[in-house]
């Protein structure tokens, strides 16, 4: 019995030996010449590409940063203390990439897309390279849809559009992150996926942000990418590109995405650190010469994609299968497709179909921290020149209790009214000018007491408009409520209200409108403009409320 088992085992082993066919696999292998402080210099990787992932013997990954004549500089994305001189490095043949897709929503991940939230592995089957060329001019269209932040001062005077790049800039602790988080909370139920990228922050601060998003039900449509202050500089360097790649997935599937980079000042610091360690020539403020390109190639990826169309037969089982496979793209895509369809013989049997993956957008809200309000420093001026406007937050306003502490005078949106609904444009058209004039008058009034009645009235109205524009943190407001309040303030319905009672008046007005005129808010949203009928009813409702309110 034992002999038969032994012979059977020997026969199986002999069969496996005979069927074994050795294969030769070529690997690009290098040797670490020096390592430390998150970087390594490696020789022997002759076939490696820029930004390619390499793997060290301890399992840590690195990305190729410098291509030199006899060696390559690698930034290490992991534990670099165990990497020693003479150890082996293998190229992976892959460019740095991250998992993408809807399975990431509600998750907290690191810059490589690995989970940090103890909710198990991420079941994503698709990855994207973190570095991609931005969409070309032909694929872009004008930014013409609002991305409402829920903040009265921003939606009315510095509107943000879907596909825009709007910089949030100011000193530390002036509410920059709060504006971004408010914007994310306000996207609930609006079919906009949000990505929050935390760069170089304390983990406790990031945990508070995640808790705030969960408390307000915003994590369901959000992804949080974390590269904390104690992470290697390499991870802080790639984090915003990883977050951008995750947002591009949704954009290129016809959805809208918002990505917040908090903040790009620390991102530039991390880039400067690895650049100096790898002996790249320093320039102004010790930043390398390509620090502008560092942020421009990131922010240029924010875009509103144009719609794409195909001409399809009505009896075609696939609504996206074109007659001849031609895809119409660009600003005049729909007109071109309709013109071609008119010239076809069987035009009655044809349909114009918009492709499901077209028309998406990626909106960027980069954050920059200034020192003592110096917006003329190197990195702030770089990012200002790349973006489509900036929201400037001021220390003096913040400490005076005006929050959000937006300085209307130097804040700007280069998209302007194109990113507003008609209703908001109608009521807020002169609000910005009124507030700018109020700021000038308030400064002048400090030096004299003899003011004419018209100037005094303008000052009093400006004070009340300022009170209306104040808003609590993490309490974004619906568009209809914003329109009603700003209409009331601009048209003088708050002129007789005592300043100390403005907050009570505002809350009471919104409650009264919700209780007595609930259809009014729906009409403002549905018609997206204030018609004569809506305005007449709004005036009547405000008169009735002011008469009854005390």
Tab-separated table of C-alpha atoms in Angstrom, residues 158-514:
chain	number	residue	atom	x	y	z
A	158	UNK	CA	-18.265	86.382	-6.298
A	159	UNK	CA	-20.153	83.542	-8.017
A	160	UNK	CA	-18.408	80.260	-8.788
A	161	UNK	CA	-19.298	78.280	-11.901
A	162	UNK	CA	-18.987	74.576	-12.607
A	163	UNK	CA	-15.623	74.098	-14.294
A	164	UNK	CA	-14.091	77.226	-12.783
A	165	UNK	CA	-10.877	77.595	-10.746
A	166	UNK	CA	-11.566	79.982	-7.867
A	167	UNK	CA	-8.769	80.669	-5.389
A	168	UNK	CA	-9.519	81.031	-1.668
A	169	UNK	CA	-6.725	83.121	-0.173
A	170	UNK	CA	-6.019	84.663	3.220
A	171	UNK	CA	-4.038	84.406	6.431
A	172	UNK	CA	-4.265	81.354	8.663
A	173	UNK	CA	-7.379	80.995	10.811
A	174	UNK	CA	-9.547	83.318	8.719
A	175	UNK	CA	-12.093	80.718	7.560
A	176	UNK	CA	-10.628	79.477	4.263
A	177	UNK	CA	-11.343	75.792	4.924
A	178	UNK	CA	-14.795	76.658	6.304
A	179	UNK	CA	-15.797	78.186	2.934
A	180	UNK	CA	-14.647	75.042	1.112
A	181	UNK	CA	-16.449	72.722	3.540
A	182	UNK	CA	-19.639	74.825	3.296
A	183	UNK	CA	-19.450	74.457	-0.479
A	184	UNK	CA	-19.129	70.673	-0.144
A	185	UNK	CA	-22.035	70.446	2.301
A	186	UNK	CA	-24.190	72.529	-0.054
A	187	UNK	CA	-23.708	70.006	-2.896
A	188	UNK	CA	-25.869	67.451	-1.097
A	189	UNK	CA	-28.566	66.277	-3.494
A	190	UNK	CA	-27.167	68.359	-6.389
A	191	UNK	CA	-25.387	65.581	-8.301
A	192	UNK	CA	-21.910	66.948	-7.627
A	193	UNK	CA	-19.180	64.685	-6.228
A	194	UNK	CA	-16.726	66.419	-3.897
A	195	UNK	CA	-13.065	65.583	-3.283
A	196	UNK	CA	-11.284	67.210	-0.344
A	197	UNK	CA	-7.470	66.991	-0.512
A	198	UNK	CA	-5.721	67.715	2.804
A	199	UNK	CA	-2.040	68.548	2.248
A	200	UNK	CA	0.391	68.797	5.161
A	201	UNK	CA	-2.298	69.194	7.841
A	202	UNK	CA	-2.458	67.670	11.283
A	203	UNK	CA	-4.426	64.441	11.387
A	204	UNK	CA	-6.607	65.836	14.182
A	205	UNK	CA	-7.644	68.747	11.928
A	206	UNK	CA	-8.491	66.356	9.086
A	207	UNK	CA	-10.480	64.160	11.486
A	208	UNK	CA	-12.539	67.232	12.475
A	209	UNK	CA	-13.257	67.988	8.811
A	210	UNK	CA	-14.375	64.392	8.194
A	211	UNK	CA	-16.573	64.481	11.308
A	212	UNK	CA	-18.155	67.752	10.109
A	213	UNK	CA	-18.885	66.269	6.682
A	214	UNK	CA	-20.416	63.164	8.263
A	215	UNK	CA	-22.493	65.244	10.672
A	216	UNK	CA	-24.048	67.188	7.787
A	217	UNK	CA	-24.516	64.150	5.535
A	218	UNK	CA	-21.876	65.255	3.024
A	219	UNK	CA	-19.545	62.230	3.188
A	220	UNK	CA	-21.993	60.221	1.066
A	221	UNK	CA	-21.007	62.288	-1.973
A	222	UNK	CA	-17.415	63.039	-0.909
A	223	UNK	CA	-13.914	61.562	-1.017
A	224	UNK	CA	-11.213	62.716	1.392
A	225	UNK	CA	-7.575	62.377	0.284
A	226	UNK	CA	-5.127	62.844	3.159
A	227	UNK	CA	-1.412	63.529	3.112
A	228	UNK	CA	-0.775	64.567	6.691
A	229	UNK	CA	2.022	66.707	8.106
A	230	UNK	CA	3.950	63.624	9.271
A	231	UNK	CA	3.744	61.895	5.865
A	232	UNK	CA	6.771	61.978	3.557
A	233	UNK	CA	7.085	65.057	1.378
A	234	UNK	CA	6.612	62.817	-1.666
A	235	UNK	CA	3.083	61.926	-0.532
A	236	UNK	CA	2.256	65.603	0.000
A	237	UNK	CA	3.600	66.320	-3.474
A	238	UNK	CA	1.401	63.783	-5.303
A	239	UNK	CA	-1.763	64.180	-3.158
A	240	UNK	CA	-3.451	66.978	-5.180
A	241	UNK	CA	-2.766	65.181	-8.465
A	242	UNK	CA	-4.320	62.026	-7.013
A	243	UNK	CA	-7.433	63.938	-5.922
A	244	UNK	CA	-7.659	65.568	-9.351
A	245	UNK	CA	-7.476	62.162	-11.090
A	246	UNK	CA	-10.350	60.895	-8.916
A	247	UNK	CA	-12.437	63.926	-9.866
A	248	UNK	CA	-11.621	63.558	-13.576
A	249	UNK	CA	-13.173	60.083	-13.560
A	250	UNK	CA	-16.573	61.556	-12.667
A	251	UNK	CA	-16.121	64.508	-15.036
A	252	UNK	CA	-15.406	62.222	-17.969
A	253	UNK	CA	-18.489	60.175	-17.148
A	254	UNK	CA	-20.728	63.208	-17.638
A	255	UNK	CA	-20.978	64.193	-13.961
A	256	UNK	CA	-19.933	67.297	-12.040
A	257	UNK	CA	-17.111	67.164	-9.505
A	258	UNK	CA	-15.619	69.673	-7.067
A	259	UNK	CA	-12.071	69.288	-5.756
A	260	UNK	CA	-10.661	71.333	-2.862
A	261	UNK	CA	-6.868	71.617	-2.489
A	262	UNK	CA	-6.168	72.532	1.147
A	263	UNK	CA	-3.678	73.974	0.757
A	264	UNK	CA	-1.286	74.586	-2.155
A	265	UNK	CA	1.148	76.604	-0.023
A	266	UNK	CA	2.136	73.409	1.805
A	267	UNK	CA	2.158	71.597	-1.526
A	268	UNK	CA	4.771	74.060	-2.812
A	269	UNK	CA	6.795	73.608	0.376
A	270	UNK	CA	6.843	69.827	-0.107
A	271	UNK	CA	7.900	70.254	-3.729
A	272	UNK	CA	10.657	72.662	-2.712
A	273	UNK	CA	11.884	70.168	-0.109
A	274	UNK	CA	12.234	67.205	-2.477
A	275	UNK	CA	13.670	69.454	-5.210
A	276	UNK	CA	16.420	70.804	-2.967
A	277	UNK	CA	17.224	67.337	-1.614
A	278	UNK	CA	17.619	66.101	-5.198
A	279	UNK	CA	19.797	69.143	-5.961
A	280	UNK	CA	17.566	70.874	-8.444
A	281	UNK	CA	18.780	74.478	-8.869
A	282	UNK	CA	16.988	76.825	-6.471
A	283	UNK	CA	15.470	80.089	-7.667
A	284	UNK	CA	13.383	82.761	-5.982
A	285	UNK	CA	12.723	81.967	-2.305
A	286	UNK	CA	14.605	78.667	-2.923
A	287	UNK	CA	11.739	77.280	-5.018
A	288	UNK	CA	12.830	75.473	-8.211
A	289	UNK	CA	12.276	77.247	-11.509
A	290	UNK	CA	9.290	75.118	-12.518
A	291	UNK	CA	7.170	75.804	-9.425
A	292	UNK	CA	4.677	77.712	-11.604
A	293	UNK	CA	4.249	74.595	-13.759
A	294	UNK	CA	3.713	72.592	-10.561
A	295	UNK	CA	0.357	74.303	-9.991
A	296	UNK	CA	-0.583	75.292	-13.540
A	297	UNK	CA	-0.632	71.707	-14.800
A	298	UNK	CA	-2.843	70.795	-11.843
A	299	UNK	CA	-5.346	73.654	-12.028
A	300	UNK	CA	-5.623	73.605	-15.838
A	301	UNK	CA	-7.302	70.215	-15.477
A	302	UNK	CA	-10.378	71.943	-14.034
A	303	UNK	CA	-12.740	72.342	-16.982
A	304	UNK	CA	-16.315	72.375	-18.215
A	305	UNK	CA	-16.388	69.812	-21.029
A	306	UNK	CA	-18.546	70.518	-24.049
A	307	UNK	CA	-21.431	68.258	-25.009
A	308	UNK	CA	-20.766	65.615	-27.661
A	309	UNK	CA	-23.385	64.303	-30.089
A	310	UNK	CA	-23.926	61.506	-32.582
A	311	UNK	CA	-26.619	61.049	-35.209
A	312	UNK	CA	-28.473	57.822	-34.472
A	313	UNK	CA	-31.227	55.884	-36.234
A	314	UNK	CA	-34.559	55.707	-34.367
A	315	UNK	CA	-34.651	51.915	-34.675
A	316	UNK	CA	-31.085	51.522	-33.449
A	317	UNK	CA	-30.927	49.405	-30.289
A	318	UNK	CA	-28.040	51.489	-28.982
A	319	UNK	CA	-28.960	55.143	-28.530
A	320	UNK	CA	-25.292	56.132	-28.566
A	321	UNK	CA	-24.318	54.315	-31.750
A	322	UNK	CA	-23.859	56.817	-34.552
A	323	UNK	CA	-24.848	56.308	-38.197
A	324	UNK	CA	-21.259	56.585	-39.381
A	325	UNK	CA	-19.525	56.724	-35.997
A	326	UNK	CA	-18.863	60.448	-36.295
A	327	UNK	CA	-18.797	62.308	-32.983
A	328	UNK	CA	-19.626	66.013	-33.030
A	329	UNK	CA	-17.685	67.954	-30.395
A	330	UNK	CA	-16.837	71.551	-29.665
A	331	UNK	CA	-18.813	74.730	-28.991
A	332	UNK	CA	-20.900	74.341	-32.197
A	333	UNK	CA	-21.317	70.563	-31.998
A	334	UNK	CA	-25.111	70.553	-31.820
A	335	UNK	CA	-25.529	73.029	-34.685
A	336	UNK	CA	-23.067	71.122	-36.893
A	337	UNK	CA	-24.789	67.804	-36.212
A	338	UNK	CA	-28.245	69.238	-36.961
A	339	UNK	CA	-27.007	70.735	-40.207
A	340	UNK	CA	-25.533	67.397	-41.317
A	341	UNK	CA	-28.735	65.600	-40.320
A	342	UNK	CA	-30.782	68.007	-42.464
A	343	UNK	CA	-28.675	67.058	-45.480
A	344	UNK	CA	-29.316	63.310	-45.045
A	345	UNK	CA	-31.965	61.541	-47.104
A	346	UNK	CA	-33.739	59.658	-44.311
A	347	UNK	CA	-33.727	62.486	-41.784
A	348	UNK	CA	-37.179	61.552	-40.423
A	349	UNK	CA	-35.695	58.295	-39.112
A	350	UNK	CA	-32.770	59.987	-37.371
A	351	UNK	CA	-32.234	61.319	-33.868
A	352	UNK	CA	-29.599	63.609	-32.427
A	353	UNK	CA	-28.218	61.881	-29.314
A	354	UNK	CA	-26.051	63.512	-26.657
A	355	UNK	CA	-23.327	61.146	-25.440
A	356	UNK	CA	-23.713	60.218	-21.777
A	357	UNK	CA	-20.027	60.733	-20.976
A	358	UNK	CA	-19.939	64.305	-22.292
A	359	UNK	CA	-20.705	67.618	-20.629
A	360	UNK	CA	-19.130	66.898	-17.244
A	361	UNK	CA	-17.172	69.426	-15.227
A	362	UNK	CA	-14.377	69.597	-12.677
A	363	UNK	CA	-14.344	72.672	-10.441
A	364	UNK	CA	-11.220	73.520	-8.437
A	365	UNK	CA	-11.095	75.457	-5.169
A	366	UNK	CA	-7.386	75.838	-4.375
A	367	UNK	CA	-6.503	77.373	-1.008
A	368	UNK	CA	-3.427	79.533	-0.441
A	369	UNK	CA	-2.231	80.764	2.950
A	370	UNK	CA	-0.713	84.254	3.082
A	371	UNK	CA	1.546	85.786	5.702
A	372	UNK	CA	0.242	89.049	7.168
A	373	UNK	CA	-2.017	89.593	4.177
A	374	UNK	CA	0.847	89.658	1.664
A	375	UNK	CA	-0.816	88.606	-1.603
A	376	UNK	CA	2.247	89.767	-3.563
A	377	UNK	CA	4.433	86.873	-2.357
A	378	UNK	CA	5.771	84.348	-4.867
A	379	UNK	CA	3.340	81.433	-4.552
A	380	UNK	CA	0.171	83.565	-4.056
A	381	UNK	CA	0.895	85.619	-7.199
A	382	UNK	CA	1.613	82.446	-9.167
A	383	UNK	CA	-1.704	80.838	-8.244
A	384	UNK	CA	-3.657	84.102	-8.666
A	385	UNK	CA	-2.414	84.280	-12.256
A	386	UNK	CA	-3.491	80.673	-12.940
A	387	UNK	CA	-7.005	80.830	-11.472
A	388	UNK	CA	-10.227	82.482	-12.684
A	389	UNK	CA	-10.606	84.734	-9.660
A	390	UNK	CA	-9.984	84.817	-5.938
A	391	UNK	CA	-11.942	85.049	-2.710
A	392	UNK	CA	-9.765	87.099	-0.383
A	393	UNK	CA	-10.356	86.719	3.359
A	394	UNK	CA	-9.140	89.485	5.649
A	395	UNK	CA	-7.989	89.352	9.265
A	396	UNK	CA	-9.559	92.678	10.254
A	397	UNK	CA	-12.990	91.649	8.962
A	398	UNK	CA	-12.745	88.276	10.682
A	399	UNK	CA	-11.896	89.779	14.062
A	400	UNK	CA	-14.635	92.391	13.610
A	401	UNK	CA	-17.175	89.559	13.496
A	402	UNK	CA	-17.877	89.793	9.758
A	403	UNK	CA	-17.845	86.142	8.755
A	404	UNK	CA	-17.237	84.936	6.103
A	405	UNK	CA	-14.525	87.613	6.199
A	406	UNK	CA	-14.620	88.291	2.455
A	407	UNK	CA	-13.009	91.498	1.263
A	408	UNK	CA	-15.369	92.468	-1.560
A	409	UNK	CA	-12.998	95.120	-2.866
A	410	UNK	CA	-10.220	92.816	-4.095
A	411	UNK	CA	-12.158	89.550	-4.403
A	412	UNK	CA	-13.259	88.780	-7.935
A	413	UNK	CA	-14.766	86.081	-10.118
A	414	UNK	CA	-13.702	86.339	-13.741
A	415	UNK	CA	-16.737	84.288	-14.783
A	416	UNK	CA	-19.113	86.743	-13.095
A	417	UNK	CA	-22.813	86.728	-13.841
A	418	UNK	CA	-22.472	83.836	-16.293
A	419	UNK	CA	-22.201	81.577	-13.238
A	420	UNK	CA	-25.356	82.947	-11.585
A	421	UNK	CA	-29.022	82.213	-12.034
A	422	UNK	CA	-31.010	85.104	-13.481
A	423	UNK	CA	-32.837	85.543	-10.168
A	424	UNK	CA	-29.598	86.093	-8.265
A	425	UNK	CA	-28.290	88.446	-10.963
A	426	UNK	CA	-31.472	90.491	-10.735
A	427	UNK	CA	-31.341	91.043	-6.973
A	428	UNK	CA	-27.560	91.187	-6.505
A	429	UNK	CA	-26.703	93.253	-9.570
A	430	UNK	CA	-25.923	96.375	-7.596
A	431	UNK	CA	-25.069	94.725	-4.262
A	432	UNK	CA	-21.332	94.573	-4.960
A	433	UNK	CA	-21.203	98.266	-5.904
A	434	UNK	CA	-23.303	99.187	-2.863
A	435	UNK	CA	-20.971	97.273	-0.541
A	436	UNK	CA	-17.835	98.743	-2.120
A	437	UNK	CA	-19.315	102.250	-1.803
A	438	UNK	CA	-20.287	101.532	1.797
A	439	UNK	CA	-16.712	100.513	2.646
A	440	UNK	CA	-15.384	103.787	1.223
A	441	UNK	CA	-18.025	105.860	3.024
A	442	UNK	CA	-17.466	104.047	6.316
A	443	UNK	CA	-13.750	104.852	6.148
A	444	UNK	CA	-14.501	108.501	5.302
A	445	UNK	CA	-17.156	108.833	8.028
A	446	UNK	CA	-14.565	108.062	10.705
A	447	UNK	CA	-12.977	111.476	10.088
A	448	UNK	CA	-16.095	113.639	10.160
A	449	UNK	CA	-19.491	113.805	11.808
A	450	UNK	CA	-21.310	116.307	9.530
A	451	UNK	CA	-22.853	114.028	6.916
A	452	UNK	CA	-25.868	114.843	4.760
A	453	UNK	CA	-29.000	112.749	5.032
A	454	UNK	CA	-28.395	110.832	1.789
A	455	UNK	CA	-24.922	109.777	2.941
A	456	UNK	CA	-26.239	108.776	6.361
A	457	UNK	CA	-28.991	106.709	4.720
A	458	UNK	CA	-26.431	104.999	2.482
A	459	UNK	CA	-24.259	104.192	5.493
A	460	UNK	CA	-27.201	102.779	7.441
A	461	UNK	CA	-28.300	100.581	4.549
A	462	UNK	CA	-24.715	99.376	4.057
A	463	UNK	CA	-24.523	98.327	7.702
A	464	UNK	CA	-27.692	96.292	7.335
A	465	UNK	CA	-26.546	94.681	4.105
A	466	UNK	CA	-23.335	93.747	5.908
A	467	UNK	CA	-25.388	92.102	8.635
A	468	UNK	CA	-27.446	90.210	6.048
A	469	UNK	CA	-24.274	88.870	4.413
A	470	UNK	CA	-22.996	87.447	7.704
A	471	UNK	CA	-23.504	83.709	8.011
A	472	UNK	CA	-22.891	80.975	10.550
A	473	UNK	CA	-20.272	78.332	9.868
A	474	UNK	CA	-21.410	75.078	8.207
A	475	UNK	CA	-24.921	76.468	7.578
A	476	UNK	CA	-25.212	76.927	3.795
A	477	UNK	CA	-28.429	78.583	2.633
A	478	UNK	CA	-30.700	77.668	-0.266
A	479	UNK	CA	-30.755	79.864	-3.357
A	480	UNK	CA	-34.356	80.980	-2.809
A	481	UNK	CA	-33.670	82.094	0.783
A	482	UNK	CA	-30.598	84.023	-0.380
A	483	UNK	CA	-32.584	85.772	-3.115
A	484	UNK	CA	-35.381	86.758	-0.710
A	485	UNK	CA	-32.987	88.165	1.910
A	486	UNK	CA	-30.823	90.089	-0.565
A	487	UNK	CA	-33.897	91.478	-2.329
A	488	UNK	CA	-35.251	92.687	1.007
A	489	UNK	CA	-31.924	94.290	1.982
A	490	UNK	CA	-31.178	95.978	-1.347
A	491	UNK	CA	-34.705	97.393	-1.616
A	492	UNK	CA	-34.709	98.930	1.852
A	493	UNK	CA	-37.001	96.568	3.751
A	494	UNK	CA	-34.400	96.291	6.535
A	495	UNK	CA	-33.648	100.023	6.788
A	496	UNK	CA	-35.800	100.525	9.888
A	497	UNK	CA	-34.555	97.401	11.721
A	498	UNK	CA	-32.137	98.009	14.595
A	499	UNK	CA	-28.670	96.597	13.871
A	500	UNK	CA	-28.630	94.440	16.990
A	501	UNK	CA	-31.896	92.813	15.869
A	502	UNK	CA	-30.920	92.061	12.265
A	503	UNK	CA	-30.229	88.384	12.892
A	504	UNK	CA	-33.624	87.972	14.584
A	505	UNK	CA	-35.314	89.824	11.714
A	506	UNK	CA	-33.602	87.599	9.129
A	507	UNK	CA	-34.599	84.357	10.887
A	508	UNK	CA	-38.177	85.543	11.411
A	509	UNK	CA	-38.483	86.620	7.749
A	510	UNK	CA	-37.366	83.226	6.426
A	511	UNK	CA	-39.741	81.416	8.812
A	512	UNK	CA	-42.631	83.630	7.738
A	513	UNK	CA	-41.907	83.104	4.053
A	514	UNK	CA	-41.672	79.346	4.540
